[in-house]
mmCIF file of C-alpha atoms in Angstrom:
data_model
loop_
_atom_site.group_PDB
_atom_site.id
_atom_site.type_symbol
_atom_site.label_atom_id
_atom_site.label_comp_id
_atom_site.label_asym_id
_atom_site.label_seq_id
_atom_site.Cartn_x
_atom_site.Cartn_y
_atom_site.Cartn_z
ATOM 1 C CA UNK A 18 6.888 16.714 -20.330
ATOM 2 C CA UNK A 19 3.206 15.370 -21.353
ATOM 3 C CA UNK A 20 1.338 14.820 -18.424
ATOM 4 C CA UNK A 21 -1.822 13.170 -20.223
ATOM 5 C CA UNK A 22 -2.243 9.261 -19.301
ATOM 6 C CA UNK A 23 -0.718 7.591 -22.012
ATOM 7 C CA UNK A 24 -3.440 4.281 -23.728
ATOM 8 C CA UNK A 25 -2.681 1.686 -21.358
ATOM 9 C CA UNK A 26 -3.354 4.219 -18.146
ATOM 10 C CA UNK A 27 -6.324 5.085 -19.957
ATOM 11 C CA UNK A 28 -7.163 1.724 -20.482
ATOM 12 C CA UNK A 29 -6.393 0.373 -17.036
ATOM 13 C CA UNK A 30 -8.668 3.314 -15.186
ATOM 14 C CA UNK A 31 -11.372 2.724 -17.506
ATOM 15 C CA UNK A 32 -11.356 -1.138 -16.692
ATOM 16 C CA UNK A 33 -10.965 -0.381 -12.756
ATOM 17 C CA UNK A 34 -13.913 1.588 -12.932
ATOM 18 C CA UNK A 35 -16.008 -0.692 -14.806
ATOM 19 C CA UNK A 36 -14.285 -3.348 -12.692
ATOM 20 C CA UNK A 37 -15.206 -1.345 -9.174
ATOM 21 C CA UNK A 38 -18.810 0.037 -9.746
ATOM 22 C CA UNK A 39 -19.516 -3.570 -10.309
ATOM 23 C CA UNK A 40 -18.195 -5.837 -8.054
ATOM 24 C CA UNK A 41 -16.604 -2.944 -4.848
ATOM 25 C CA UNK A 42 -19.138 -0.082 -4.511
ATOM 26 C CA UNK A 43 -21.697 -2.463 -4.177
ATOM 27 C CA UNK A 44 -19.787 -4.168 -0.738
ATOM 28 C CA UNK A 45 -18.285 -1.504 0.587
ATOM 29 C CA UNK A 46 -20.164 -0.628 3.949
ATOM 30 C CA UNK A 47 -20.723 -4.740 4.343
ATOM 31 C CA UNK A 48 -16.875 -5.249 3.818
ATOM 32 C CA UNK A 49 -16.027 -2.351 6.321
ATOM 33 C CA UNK A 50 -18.319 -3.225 8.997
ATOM 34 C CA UNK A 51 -17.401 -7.083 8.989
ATOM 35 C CA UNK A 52 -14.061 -6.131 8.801
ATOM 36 C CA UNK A 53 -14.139 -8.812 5.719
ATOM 37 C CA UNK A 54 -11.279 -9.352 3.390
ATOM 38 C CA UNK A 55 -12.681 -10.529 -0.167
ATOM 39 C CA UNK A 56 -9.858 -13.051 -1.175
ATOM 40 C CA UNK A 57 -12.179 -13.920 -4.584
ATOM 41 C CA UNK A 58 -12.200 -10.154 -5.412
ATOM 42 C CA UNK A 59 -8.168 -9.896 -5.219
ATOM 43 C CA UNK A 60 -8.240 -13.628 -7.377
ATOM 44 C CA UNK A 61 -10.387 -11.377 -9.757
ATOM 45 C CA UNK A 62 -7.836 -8.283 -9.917
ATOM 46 C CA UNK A 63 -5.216 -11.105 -10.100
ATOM 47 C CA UNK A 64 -6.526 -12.607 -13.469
ATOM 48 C CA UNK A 65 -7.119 -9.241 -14.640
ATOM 49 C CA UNK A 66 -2.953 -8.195 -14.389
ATOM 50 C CA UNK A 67 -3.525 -6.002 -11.773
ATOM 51 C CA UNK A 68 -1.986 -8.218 -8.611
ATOM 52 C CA UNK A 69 1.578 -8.616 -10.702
ATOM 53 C CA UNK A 70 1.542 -4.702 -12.172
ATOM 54 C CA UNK A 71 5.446 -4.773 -11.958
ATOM 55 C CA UNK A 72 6.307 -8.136 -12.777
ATOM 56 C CA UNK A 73 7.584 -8.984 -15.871
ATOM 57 C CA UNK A 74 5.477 -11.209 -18.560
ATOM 58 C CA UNK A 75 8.281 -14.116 -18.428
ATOM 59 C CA UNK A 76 6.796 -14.773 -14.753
ATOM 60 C CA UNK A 77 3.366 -14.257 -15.291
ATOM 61 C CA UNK A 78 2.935 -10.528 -14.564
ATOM 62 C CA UNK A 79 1.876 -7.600 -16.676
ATOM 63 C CA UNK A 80 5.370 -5.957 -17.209
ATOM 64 C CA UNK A 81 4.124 -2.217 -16.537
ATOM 65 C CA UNK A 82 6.157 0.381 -14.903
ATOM 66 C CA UNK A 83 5.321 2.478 -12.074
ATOM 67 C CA UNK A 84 3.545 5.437 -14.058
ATOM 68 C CA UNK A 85 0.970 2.823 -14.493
ATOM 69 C CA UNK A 86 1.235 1.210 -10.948
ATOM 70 C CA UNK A 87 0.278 4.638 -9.900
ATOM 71 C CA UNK A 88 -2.760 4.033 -12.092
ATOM 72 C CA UNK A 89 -3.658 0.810 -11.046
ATOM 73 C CA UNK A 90 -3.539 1.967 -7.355
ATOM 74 C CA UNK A 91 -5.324 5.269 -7.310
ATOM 75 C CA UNK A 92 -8.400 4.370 -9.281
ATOM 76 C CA UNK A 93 -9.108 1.413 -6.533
ATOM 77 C CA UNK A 94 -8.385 4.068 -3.860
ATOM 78 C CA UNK A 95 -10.969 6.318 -5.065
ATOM 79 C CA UNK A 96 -13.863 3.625 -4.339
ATOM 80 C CA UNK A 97 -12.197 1.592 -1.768
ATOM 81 C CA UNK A 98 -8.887 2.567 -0.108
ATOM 82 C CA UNK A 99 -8.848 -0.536 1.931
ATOM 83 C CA UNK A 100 -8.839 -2.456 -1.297
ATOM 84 C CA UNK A 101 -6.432 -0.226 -2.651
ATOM 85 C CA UNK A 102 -4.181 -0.609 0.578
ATOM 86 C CA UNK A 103 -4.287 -4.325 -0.383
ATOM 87 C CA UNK A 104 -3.161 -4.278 -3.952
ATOM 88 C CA UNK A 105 -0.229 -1.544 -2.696
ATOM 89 C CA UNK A 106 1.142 -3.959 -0.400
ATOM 90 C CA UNK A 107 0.956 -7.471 -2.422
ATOM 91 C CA UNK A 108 2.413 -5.480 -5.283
ATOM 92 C CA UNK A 109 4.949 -3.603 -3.672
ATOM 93 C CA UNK A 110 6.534 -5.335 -0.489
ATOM 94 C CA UNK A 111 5.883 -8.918 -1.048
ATOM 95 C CA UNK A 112 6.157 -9.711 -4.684
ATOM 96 C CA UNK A 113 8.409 -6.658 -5.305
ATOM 97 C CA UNK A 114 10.833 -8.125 -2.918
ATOM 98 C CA UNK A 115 10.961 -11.223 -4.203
ATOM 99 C CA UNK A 116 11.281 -9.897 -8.155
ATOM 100 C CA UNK A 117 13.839 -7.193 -6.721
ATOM 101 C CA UNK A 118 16.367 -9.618 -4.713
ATOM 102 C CA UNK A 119 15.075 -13.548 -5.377
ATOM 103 C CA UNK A 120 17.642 -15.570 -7.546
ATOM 104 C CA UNK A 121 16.191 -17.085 -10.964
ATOM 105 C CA UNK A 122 15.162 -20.347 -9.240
ATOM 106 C CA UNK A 123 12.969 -18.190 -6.563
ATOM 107 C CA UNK A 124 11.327 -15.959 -9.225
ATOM 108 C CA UNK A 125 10.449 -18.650 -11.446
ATOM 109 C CA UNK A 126 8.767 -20.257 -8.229
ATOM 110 C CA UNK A 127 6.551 -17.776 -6.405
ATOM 111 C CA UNK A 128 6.484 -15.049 -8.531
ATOM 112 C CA UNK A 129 3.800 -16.535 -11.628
ATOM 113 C CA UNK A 130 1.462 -17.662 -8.531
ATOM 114 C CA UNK A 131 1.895 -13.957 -7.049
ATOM 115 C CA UNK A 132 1.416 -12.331 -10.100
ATOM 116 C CA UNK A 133 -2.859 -13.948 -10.729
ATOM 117 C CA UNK A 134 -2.773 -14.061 -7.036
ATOM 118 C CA UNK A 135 -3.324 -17.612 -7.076
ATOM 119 C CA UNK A 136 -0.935 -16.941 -3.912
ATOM 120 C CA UNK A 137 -1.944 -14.023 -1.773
ATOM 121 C CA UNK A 138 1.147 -11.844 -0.629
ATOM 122 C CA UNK A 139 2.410 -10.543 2.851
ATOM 123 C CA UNK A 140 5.725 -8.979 4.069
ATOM 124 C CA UNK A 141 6.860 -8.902 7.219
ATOM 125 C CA UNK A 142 8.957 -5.837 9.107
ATOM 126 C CA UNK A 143 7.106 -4.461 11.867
ATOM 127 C CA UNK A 144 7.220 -5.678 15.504
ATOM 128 C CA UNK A 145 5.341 -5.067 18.634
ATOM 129 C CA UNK A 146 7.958 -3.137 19.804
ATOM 130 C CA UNK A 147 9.851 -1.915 16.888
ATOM 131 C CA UNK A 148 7.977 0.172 13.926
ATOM 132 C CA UNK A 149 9.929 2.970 13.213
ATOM 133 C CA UNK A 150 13.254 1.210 15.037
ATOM 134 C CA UNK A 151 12.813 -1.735 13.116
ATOM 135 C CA UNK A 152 16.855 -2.643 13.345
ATOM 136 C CA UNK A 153 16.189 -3.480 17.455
ATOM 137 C CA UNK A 154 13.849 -6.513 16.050
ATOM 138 C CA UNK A 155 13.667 -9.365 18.366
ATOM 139 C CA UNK A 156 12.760 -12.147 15.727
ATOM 140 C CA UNK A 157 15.464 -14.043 15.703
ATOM 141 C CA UNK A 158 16.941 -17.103 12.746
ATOM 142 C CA UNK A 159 19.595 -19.700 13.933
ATOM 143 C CA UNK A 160 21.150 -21.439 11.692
ATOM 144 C CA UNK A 161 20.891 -25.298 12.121
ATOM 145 C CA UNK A 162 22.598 -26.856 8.675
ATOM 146 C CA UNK A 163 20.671 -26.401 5.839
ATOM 147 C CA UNK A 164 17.593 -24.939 7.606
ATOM 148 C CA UNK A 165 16.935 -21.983 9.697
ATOM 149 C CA UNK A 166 15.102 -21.736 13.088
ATOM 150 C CA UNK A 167 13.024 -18.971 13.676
ATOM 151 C CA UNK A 168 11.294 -17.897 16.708
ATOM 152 C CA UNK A 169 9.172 -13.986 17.248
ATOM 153 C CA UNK A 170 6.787 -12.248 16.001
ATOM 154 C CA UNK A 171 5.810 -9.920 13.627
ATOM 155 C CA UNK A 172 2.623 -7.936 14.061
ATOM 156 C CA UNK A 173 0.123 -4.895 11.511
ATOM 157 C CA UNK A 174 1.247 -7.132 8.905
ATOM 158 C CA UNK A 175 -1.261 -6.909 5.786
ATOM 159 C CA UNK A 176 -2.391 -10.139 4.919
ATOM 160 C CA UNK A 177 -1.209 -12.190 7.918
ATOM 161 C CA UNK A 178 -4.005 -14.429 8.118
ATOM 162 C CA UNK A 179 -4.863 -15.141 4.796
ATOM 163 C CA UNK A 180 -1.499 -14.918 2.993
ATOM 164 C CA UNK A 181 -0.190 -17.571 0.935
ATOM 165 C CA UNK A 182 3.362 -16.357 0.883
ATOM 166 C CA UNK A 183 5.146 -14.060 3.066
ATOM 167 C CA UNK A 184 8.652 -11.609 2.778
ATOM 168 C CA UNK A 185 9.557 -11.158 6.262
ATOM 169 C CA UNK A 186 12.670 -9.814 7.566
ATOM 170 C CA UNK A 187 14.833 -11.645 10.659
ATOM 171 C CA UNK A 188 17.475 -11.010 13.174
ATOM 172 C CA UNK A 189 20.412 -13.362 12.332
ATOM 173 C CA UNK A 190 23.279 -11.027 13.662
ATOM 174 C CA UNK A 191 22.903 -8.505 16.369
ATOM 175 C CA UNK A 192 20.447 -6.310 17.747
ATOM 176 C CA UNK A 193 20.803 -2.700 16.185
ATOM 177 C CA UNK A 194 23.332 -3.665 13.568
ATOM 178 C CA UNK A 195 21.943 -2.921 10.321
ATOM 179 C CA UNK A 196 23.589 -5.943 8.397
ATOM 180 C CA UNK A 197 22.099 -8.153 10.719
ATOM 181 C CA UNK A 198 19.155 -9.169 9.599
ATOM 182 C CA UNK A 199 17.762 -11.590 6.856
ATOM 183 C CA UNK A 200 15.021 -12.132 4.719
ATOM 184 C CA UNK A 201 13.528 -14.915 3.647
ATOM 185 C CA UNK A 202 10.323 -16.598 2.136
ATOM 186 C CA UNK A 203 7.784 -18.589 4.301
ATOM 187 C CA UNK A 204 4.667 -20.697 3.254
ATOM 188 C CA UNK A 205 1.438 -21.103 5.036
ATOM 189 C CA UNK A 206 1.984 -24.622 6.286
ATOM 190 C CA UNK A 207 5.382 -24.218 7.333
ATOM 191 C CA UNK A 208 5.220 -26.668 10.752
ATOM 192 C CA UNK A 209 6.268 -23.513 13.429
ATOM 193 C CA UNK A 210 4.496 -20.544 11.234
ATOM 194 C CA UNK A 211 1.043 -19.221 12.015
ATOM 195 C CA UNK A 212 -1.214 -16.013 12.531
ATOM 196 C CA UNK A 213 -2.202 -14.801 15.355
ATOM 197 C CA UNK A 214 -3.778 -11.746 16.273
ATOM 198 C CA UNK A 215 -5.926 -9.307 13.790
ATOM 199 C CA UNK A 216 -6.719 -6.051 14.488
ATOM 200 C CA UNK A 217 -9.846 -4.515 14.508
ATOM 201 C CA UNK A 218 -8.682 -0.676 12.921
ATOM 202 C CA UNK A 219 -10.671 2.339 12.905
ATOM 203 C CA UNK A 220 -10.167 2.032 8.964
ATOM 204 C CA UNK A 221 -8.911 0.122 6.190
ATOM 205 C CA UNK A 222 -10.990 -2.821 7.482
ATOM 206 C CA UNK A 223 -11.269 -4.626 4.519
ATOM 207 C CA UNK A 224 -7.551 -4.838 4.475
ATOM 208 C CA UNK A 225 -6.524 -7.994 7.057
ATOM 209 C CA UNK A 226 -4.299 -6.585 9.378
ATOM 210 C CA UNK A 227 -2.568 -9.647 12.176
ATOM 211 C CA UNK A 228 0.198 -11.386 13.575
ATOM 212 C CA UNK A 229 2.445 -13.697 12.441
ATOM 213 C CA UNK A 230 4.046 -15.793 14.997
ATOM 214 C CA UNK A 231 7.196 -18.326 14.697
ATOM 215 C CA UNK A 232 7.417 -21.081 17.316
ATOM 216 C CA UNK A 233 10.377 -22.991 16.502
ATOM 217 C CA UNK A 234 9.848 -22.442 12.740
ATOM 218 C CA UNK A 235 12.460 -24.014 10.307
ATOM 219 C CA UNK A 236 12.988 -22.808 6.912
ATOM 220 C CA UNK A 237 15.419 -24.226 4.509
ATOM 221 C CA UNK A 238 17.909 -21.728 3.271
ATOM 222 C CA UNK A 239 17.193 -22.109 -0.421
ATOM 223 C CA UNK A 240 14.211 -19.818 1.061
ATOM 224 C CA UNK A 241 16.527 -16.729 1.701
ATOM 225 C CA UNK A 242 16.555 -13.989 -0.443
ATOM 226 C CA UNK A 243 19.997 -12.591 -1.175
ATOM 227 C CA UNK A 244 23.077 -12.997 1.139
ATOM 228 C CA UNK A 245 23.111 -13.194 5.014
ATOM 229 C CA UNK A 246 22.892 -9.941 6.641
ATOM 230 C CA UNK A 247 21.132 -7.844 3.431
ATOM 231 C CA UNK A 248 17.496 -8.358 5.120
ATOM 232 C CA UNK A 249 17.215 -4.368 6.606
ATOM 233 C CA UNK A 250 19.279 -3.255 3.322
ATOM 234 C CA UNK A 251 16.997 -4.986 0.937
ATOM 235 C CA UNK A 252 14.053 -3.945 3.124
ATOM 236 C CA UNK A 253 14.916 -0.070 2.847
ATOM 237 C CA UNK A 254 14.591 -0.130 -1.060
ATOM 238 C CA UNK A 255 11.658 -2.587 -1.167
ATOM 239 C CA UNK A 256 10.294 0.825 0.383
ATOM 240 C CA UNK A 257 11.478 3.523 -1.877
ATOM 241 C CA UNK A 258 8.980 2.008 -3.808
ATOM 242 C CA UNK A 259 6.236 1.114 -1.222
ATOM 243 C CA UNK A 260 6.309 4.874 -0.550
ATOM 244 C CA UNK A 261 5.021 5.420 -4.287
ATOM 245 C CA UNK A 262 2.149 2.816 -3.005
ATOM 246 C CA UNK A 263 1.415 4.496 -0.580
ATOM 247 C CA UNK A 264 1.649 7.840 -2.189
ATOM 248 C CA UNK A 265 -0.645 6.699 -4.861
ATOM 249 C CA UNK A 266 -2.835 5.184 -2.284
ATOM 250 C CA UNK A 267 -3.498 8.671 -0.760
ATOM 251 C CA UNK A 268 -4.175 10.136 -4.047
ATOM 252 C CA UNK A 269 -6.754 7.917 -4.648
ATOM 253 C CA UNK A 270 -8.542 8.501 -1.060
ATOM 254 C CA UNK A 271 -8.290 12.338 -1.730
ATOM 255 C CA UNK A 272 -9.335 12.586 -5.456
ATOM 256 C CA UNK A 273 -12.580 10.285 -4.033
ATOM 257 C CA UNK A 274 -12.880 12.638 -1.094
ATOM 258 C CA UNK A 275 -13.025 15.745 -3.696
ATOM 259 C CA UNK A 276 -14.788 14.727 -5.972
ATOM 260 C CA UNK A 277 -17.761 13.634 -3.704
ATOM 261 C CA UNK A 278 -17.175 16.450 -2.095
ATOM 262 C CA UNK A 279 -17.378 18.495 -4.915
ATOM 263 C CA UNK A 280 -20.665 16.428 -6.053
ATOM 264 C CA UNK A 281 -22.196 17.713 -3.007
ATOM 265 C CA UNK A 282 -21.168 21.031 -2.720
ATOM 266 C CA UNK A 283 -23.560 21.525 -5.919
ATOM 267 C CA UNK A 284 -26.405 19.892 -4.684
ATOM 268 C CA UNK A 285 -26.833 20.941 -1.437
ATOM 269 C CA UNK A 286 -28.651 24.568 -1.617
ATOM 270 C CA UNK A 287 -28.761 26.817 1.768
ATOM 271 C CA UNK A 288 -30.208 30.543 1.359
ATOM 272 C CA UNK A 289 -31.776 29.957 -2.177
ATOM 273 C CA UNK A 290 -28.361 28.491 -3.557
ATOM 274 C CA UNK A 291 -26.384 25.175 -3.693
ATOM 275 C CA UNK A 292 -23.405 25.874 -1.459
ATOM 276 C CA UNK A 293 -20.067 25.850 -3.763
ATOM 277 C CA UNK A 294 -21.345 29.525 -4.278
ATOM 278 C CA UNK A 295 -20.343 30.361 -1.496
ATOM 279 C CA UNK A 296 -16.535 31.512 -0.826
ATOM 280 C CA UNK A 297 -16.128 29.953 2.194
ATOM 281 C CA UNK A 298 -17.124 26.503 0.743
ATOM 282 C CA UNK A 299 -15.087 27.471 -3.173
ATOM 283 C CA UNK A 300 -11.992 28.408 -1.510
ATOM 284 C CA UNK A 301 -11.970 25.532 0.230
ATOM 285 C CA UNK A 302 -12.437 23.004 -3.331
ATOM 286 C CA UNK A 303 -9.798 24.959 -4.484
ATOM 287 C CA UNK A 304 -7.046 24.047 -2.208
ATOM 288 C CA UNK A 305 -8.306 20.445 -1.957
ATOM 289 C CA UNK A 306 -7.978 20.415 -5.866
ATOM 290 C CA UNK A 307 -4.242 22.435 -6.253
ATOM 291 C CA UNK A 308 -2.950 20.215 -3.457
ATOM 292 C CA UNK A 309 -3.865 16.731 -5.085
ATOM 293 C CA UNK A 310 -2.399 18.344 -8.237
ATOM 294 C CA UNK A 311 0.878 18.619 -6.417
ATOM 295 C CA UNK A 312 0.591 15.437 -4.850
ATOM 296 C CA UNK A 313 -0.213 14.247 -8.437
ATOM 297 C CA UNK A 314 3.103 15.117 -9.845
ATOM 298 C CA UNK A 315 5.563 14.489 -6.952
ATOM 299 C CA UNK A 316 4.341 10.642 -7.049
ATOM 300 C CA UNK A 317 4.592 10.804 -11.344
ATOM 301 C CA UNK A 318 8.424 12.178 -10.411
ATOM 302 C CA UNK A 319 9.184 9.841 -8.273
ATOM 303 C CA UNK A 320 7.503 7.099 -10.549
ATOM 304 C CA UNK A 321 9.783 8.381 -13.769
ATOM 305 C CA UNK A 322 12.806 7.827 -11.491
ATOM 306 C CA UNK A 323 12.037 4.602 -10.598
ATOM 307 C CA UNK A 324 11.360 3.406 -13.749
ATOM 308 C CA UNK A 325 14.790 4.784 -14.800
ATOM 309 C CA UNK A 326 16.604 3.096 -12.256
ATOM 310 C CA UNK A 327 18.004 6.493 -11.220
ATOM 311 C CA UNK A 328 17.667 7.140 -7.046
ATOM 312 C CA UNK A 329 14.617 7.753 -5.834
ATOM 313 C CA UNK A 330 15.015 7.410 -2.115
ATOM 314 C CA UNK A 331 14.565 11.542 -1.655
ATOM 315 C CA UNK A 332 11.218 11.908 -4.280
ATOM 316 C CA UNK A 333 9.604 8.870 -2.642
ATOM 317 C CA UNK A 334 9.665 10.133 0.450
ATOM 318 C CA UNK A 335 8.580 13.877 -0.646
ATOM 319 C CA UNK A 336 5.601 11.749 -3.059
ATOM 320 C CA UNK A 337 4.800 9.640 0.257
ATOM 321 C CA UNK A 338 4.996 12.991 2.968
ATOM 322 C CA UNK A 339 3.135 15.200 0.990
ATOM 323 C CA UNK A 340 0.303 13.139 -0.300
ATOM 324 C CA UNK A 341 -0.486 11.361 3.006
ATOM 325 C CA UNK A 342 -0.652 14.457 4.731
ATOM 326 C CA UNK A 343 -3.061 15.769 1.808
ATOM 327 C CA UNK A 344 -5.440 13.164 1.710
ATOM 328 C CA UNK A 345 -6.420 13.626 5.200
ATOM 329 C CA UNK A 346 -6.574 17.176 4.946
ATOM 330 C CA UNK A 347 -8.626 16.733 1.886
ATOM 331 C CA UNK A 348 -10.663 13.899 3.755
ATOM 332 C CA UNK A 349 -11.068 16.161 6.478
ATOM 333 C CA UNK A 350 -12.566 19.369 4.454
ATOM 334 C CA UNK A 351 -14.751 16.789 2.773
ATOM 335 C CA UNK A 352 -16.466 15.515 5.895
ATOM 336 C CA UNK A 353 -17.015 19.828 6.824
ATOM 337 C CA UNK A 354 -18.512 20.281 3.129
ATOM 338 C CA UNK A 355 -20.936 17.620 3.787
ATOM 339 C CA UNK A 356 -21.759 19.202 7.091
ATOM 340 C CA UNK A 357 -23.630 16.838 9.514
ATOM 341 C CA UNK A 358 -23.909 14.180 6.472
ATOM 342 C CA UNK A 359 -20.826 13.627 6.478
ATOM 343 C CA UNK A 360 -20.638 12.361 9.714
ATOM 344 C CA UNK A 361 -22.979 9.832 8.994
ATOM 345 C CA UNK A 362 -22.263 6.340 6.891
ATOM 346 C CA UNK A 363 -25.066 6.982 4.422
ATOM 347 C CA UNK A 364 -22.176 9.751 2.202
ATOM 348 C CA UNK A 365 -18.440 8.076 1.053
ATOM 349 C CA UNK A 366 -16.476 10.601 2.592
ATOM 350 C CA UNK A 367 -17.018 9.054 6.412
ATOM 351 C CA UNK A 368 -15.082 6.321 4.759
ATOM 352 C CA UNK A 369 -12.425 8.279 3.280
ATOM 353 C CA UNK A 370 -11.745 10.255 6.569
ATOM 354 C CA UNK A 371 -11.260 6.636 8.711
ATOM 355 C CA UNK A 372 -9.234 5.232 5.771
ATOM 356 C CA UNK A 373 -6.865 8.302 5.533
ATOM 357 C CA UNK A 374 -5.005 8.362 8.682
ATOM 358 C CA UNK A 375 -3.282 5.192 8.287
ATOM 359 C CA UNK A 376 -1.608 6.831 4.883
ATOM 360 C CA UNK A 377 0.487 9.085 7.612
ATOM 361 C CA UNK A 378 1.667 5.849 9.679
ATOM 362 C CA UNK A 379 2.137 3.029 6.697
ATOM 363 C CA UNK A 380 5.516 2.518 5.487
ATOM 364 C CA UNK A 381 7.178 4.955 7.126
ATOM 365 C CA UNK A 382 5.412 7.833 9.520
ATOM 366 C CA UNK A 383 5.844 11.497 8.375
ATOM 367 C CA UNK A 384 7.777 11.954 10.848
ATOM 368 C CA UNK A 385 9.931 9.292 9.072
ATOM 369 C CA UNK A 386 9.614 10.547 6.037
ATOM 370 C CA UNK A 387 10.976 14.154 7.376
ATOM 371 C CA UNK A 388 14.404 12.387 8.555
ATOM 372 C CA UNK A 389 14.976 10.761 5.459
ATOM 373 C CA UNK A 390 14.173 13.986 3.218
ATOM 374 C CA UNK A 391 16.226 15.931 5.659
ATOM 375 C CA UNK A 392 19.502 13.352 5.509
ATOM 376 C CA UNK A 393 19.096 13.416 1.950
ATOM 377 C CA UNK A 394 19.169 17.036 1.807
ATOM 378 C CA UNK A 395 22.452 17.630 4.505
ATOM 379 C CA UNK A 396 24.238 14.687 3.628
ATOM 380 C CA UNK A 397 26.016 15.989 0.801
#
């Protein structure tokens, strides 16, 4: 197996890093403590390919595969995970959805203004009280002729507020029953479809995190996407690959962690001599640095299955487990290298350890994660 990037990975980090040390590092702390979401940066990323990674070129998209998408996703991550949270889930969830289960007539109509983020994605699962039991959903679409009514709400949805187009997921049969819910495609402007709510989060505040409420919302039923009662199925896949997002994600917040980590640990001098000579501080980089190796190469697996259409349920969620749970490990041992510095917001890795934690909840807790490895493992 070669393991080196192949040209257009190279070529995609080294245009992210132009792209970031130029128009992210400079906003980060502003962004964070305003909890402001840059819509002009994400039209930016959208004109340069990287808001339609996965889509192919007859819709407007780049056409890359997920080796790439890994790419695209970490080397945001490692200046601004929030950013990088943001890219994940317009990518993955909403436009993937669409390109994954839309008919011809629905790709060809949201999917070009997705891809340049001329339209700014959301997707809709999560209720207020059903995350993890998201079949006993209590948003609820009636059929009324050619139209749907929809009444709920759906709340931590990424881009709620300032989403153009949103994937979200409805009861239409009953409670519990996994072929009883729906998705379908709403619009801002929709007459019964609003934000509410957004949340002020100990990180990823860049990212807009809200509500969406339905009061008496109708949608026409060209807007569903796939058959009646395929919502929760489609839903489930849609999330094989969000857990490479996320899993990618992760990477990025722990290679940034490291690596300023490892900055410091050779500047900083204590007794006569900068403090990565010391074992307790070396052993410690070299953990961080084998486990975001292994993190590395689970998500690659899991992105070589994916782009081979071969199952990828069980490597997703061993990609998405393992590399959450390292990043804020990594994050952690970061903030302890930096000592009382890194407790403070003039050093990156304050950031990184606020921005972690919501790698382990996203898309599927660990705990999550753990029962679907586990079935995977028994079931046969």
């Amino acid at each position: 197996m070669n393991f080196d990037y192949n040209e257009t990975q190279n070529m995609i980090a080294e245009s992210i890093r132009e792209f970031a040390e130029k128009n992210i590092r400079p906003n980060i702390m502003e962004w964070d403590e305003s909890q402001h979401f840059p819509v002009d940066l994400f039209k930016q990323l959208g004109e340069m390919g990287y808001m339609g990674v996965l889509v192919p070129e007859e819709y407007g998209g780049s056409g890359l595969g997920y080796h790439e998408y890994i790419t695209v996703i970490e080397e945001i991550s490692k200046v601004d995970p929030s950013i990088g949270l943001s890219v994940a889930a317009h990518n993955s969830l909403c436009t993937n959805h669409i390109l994954t289960f839309g008919n011809e007539e629905q790709k060809k109509k949201w999917l070009p203004k997705l891809a340049t983020a001329e339209h700014i994605g959301a997707w809709g699962l999560t209720e207020h009280n059903t995350g993890s039991d998201a079949g006993g959903m209590n948003t609820t679409a009636v059929k009324d002729g050619d139209h749907w009514v929809v009444n709920g709400a759906k709340n931590f949805i990424t881009h709620a507020k300032s989403g153009d187009i949103a994937v979200v997921i409805v009861r239409t049969g009953d409670k519990g029953d996994s072929r009883g819910m729906t998705a379908f495609v709403f619009e801002k402007g929709m007459p019964g479809f609003s934000s509410g709510k957004k949340e002020n989060k100990l990180g990823m505040r860049a990212s807009e995190t809200a509500e969406l409420v339905f009061d008496n919302c109708r949608i026409p039923d060209a807007n569903r996407l796939g058959e009646v009662g395929e919502g929760f199925i489609q839903a489930m896949k849609v999330l094989d690959g969000g857990r490479i997002s996320i899993g990618a994600l992760s990477l990025g917040i722990a290679k940034g962690a490291y690596e300023a980590a490892l900055k410091y640990s050779k500047e900083r001098h204590q007794f006569g001599q900068p403090i990565s000579s010391f074992q307790g501080i070396a052993f410690k980089l070299a953990d961080m640095a084998t486990e975001i190796e292994a993190s590395e190469l689970l998500l690659h697996k899991a992105a070589f299955l994916k782009n081979n259409h071969k199952p990828v349920t069980l490597a997703g969620a061993m990609g998405k487990m393992y590399s959450s749970e390292v990043c804020v490990k990594v994050a952690n041992e970061a903030v302890q290298i930096h000592g009382g510095y890194g407790y403070t917001k003039d050093y990156p890795v304050e950031k990184f350890y606020r921005d972690a934690k919501l790698c382990t909840i996203g898309e599927g807790t660990t705990e999550i994660q753990k029962l679907v490895i586990s079935r995977n493992l028994l079931k046969d």
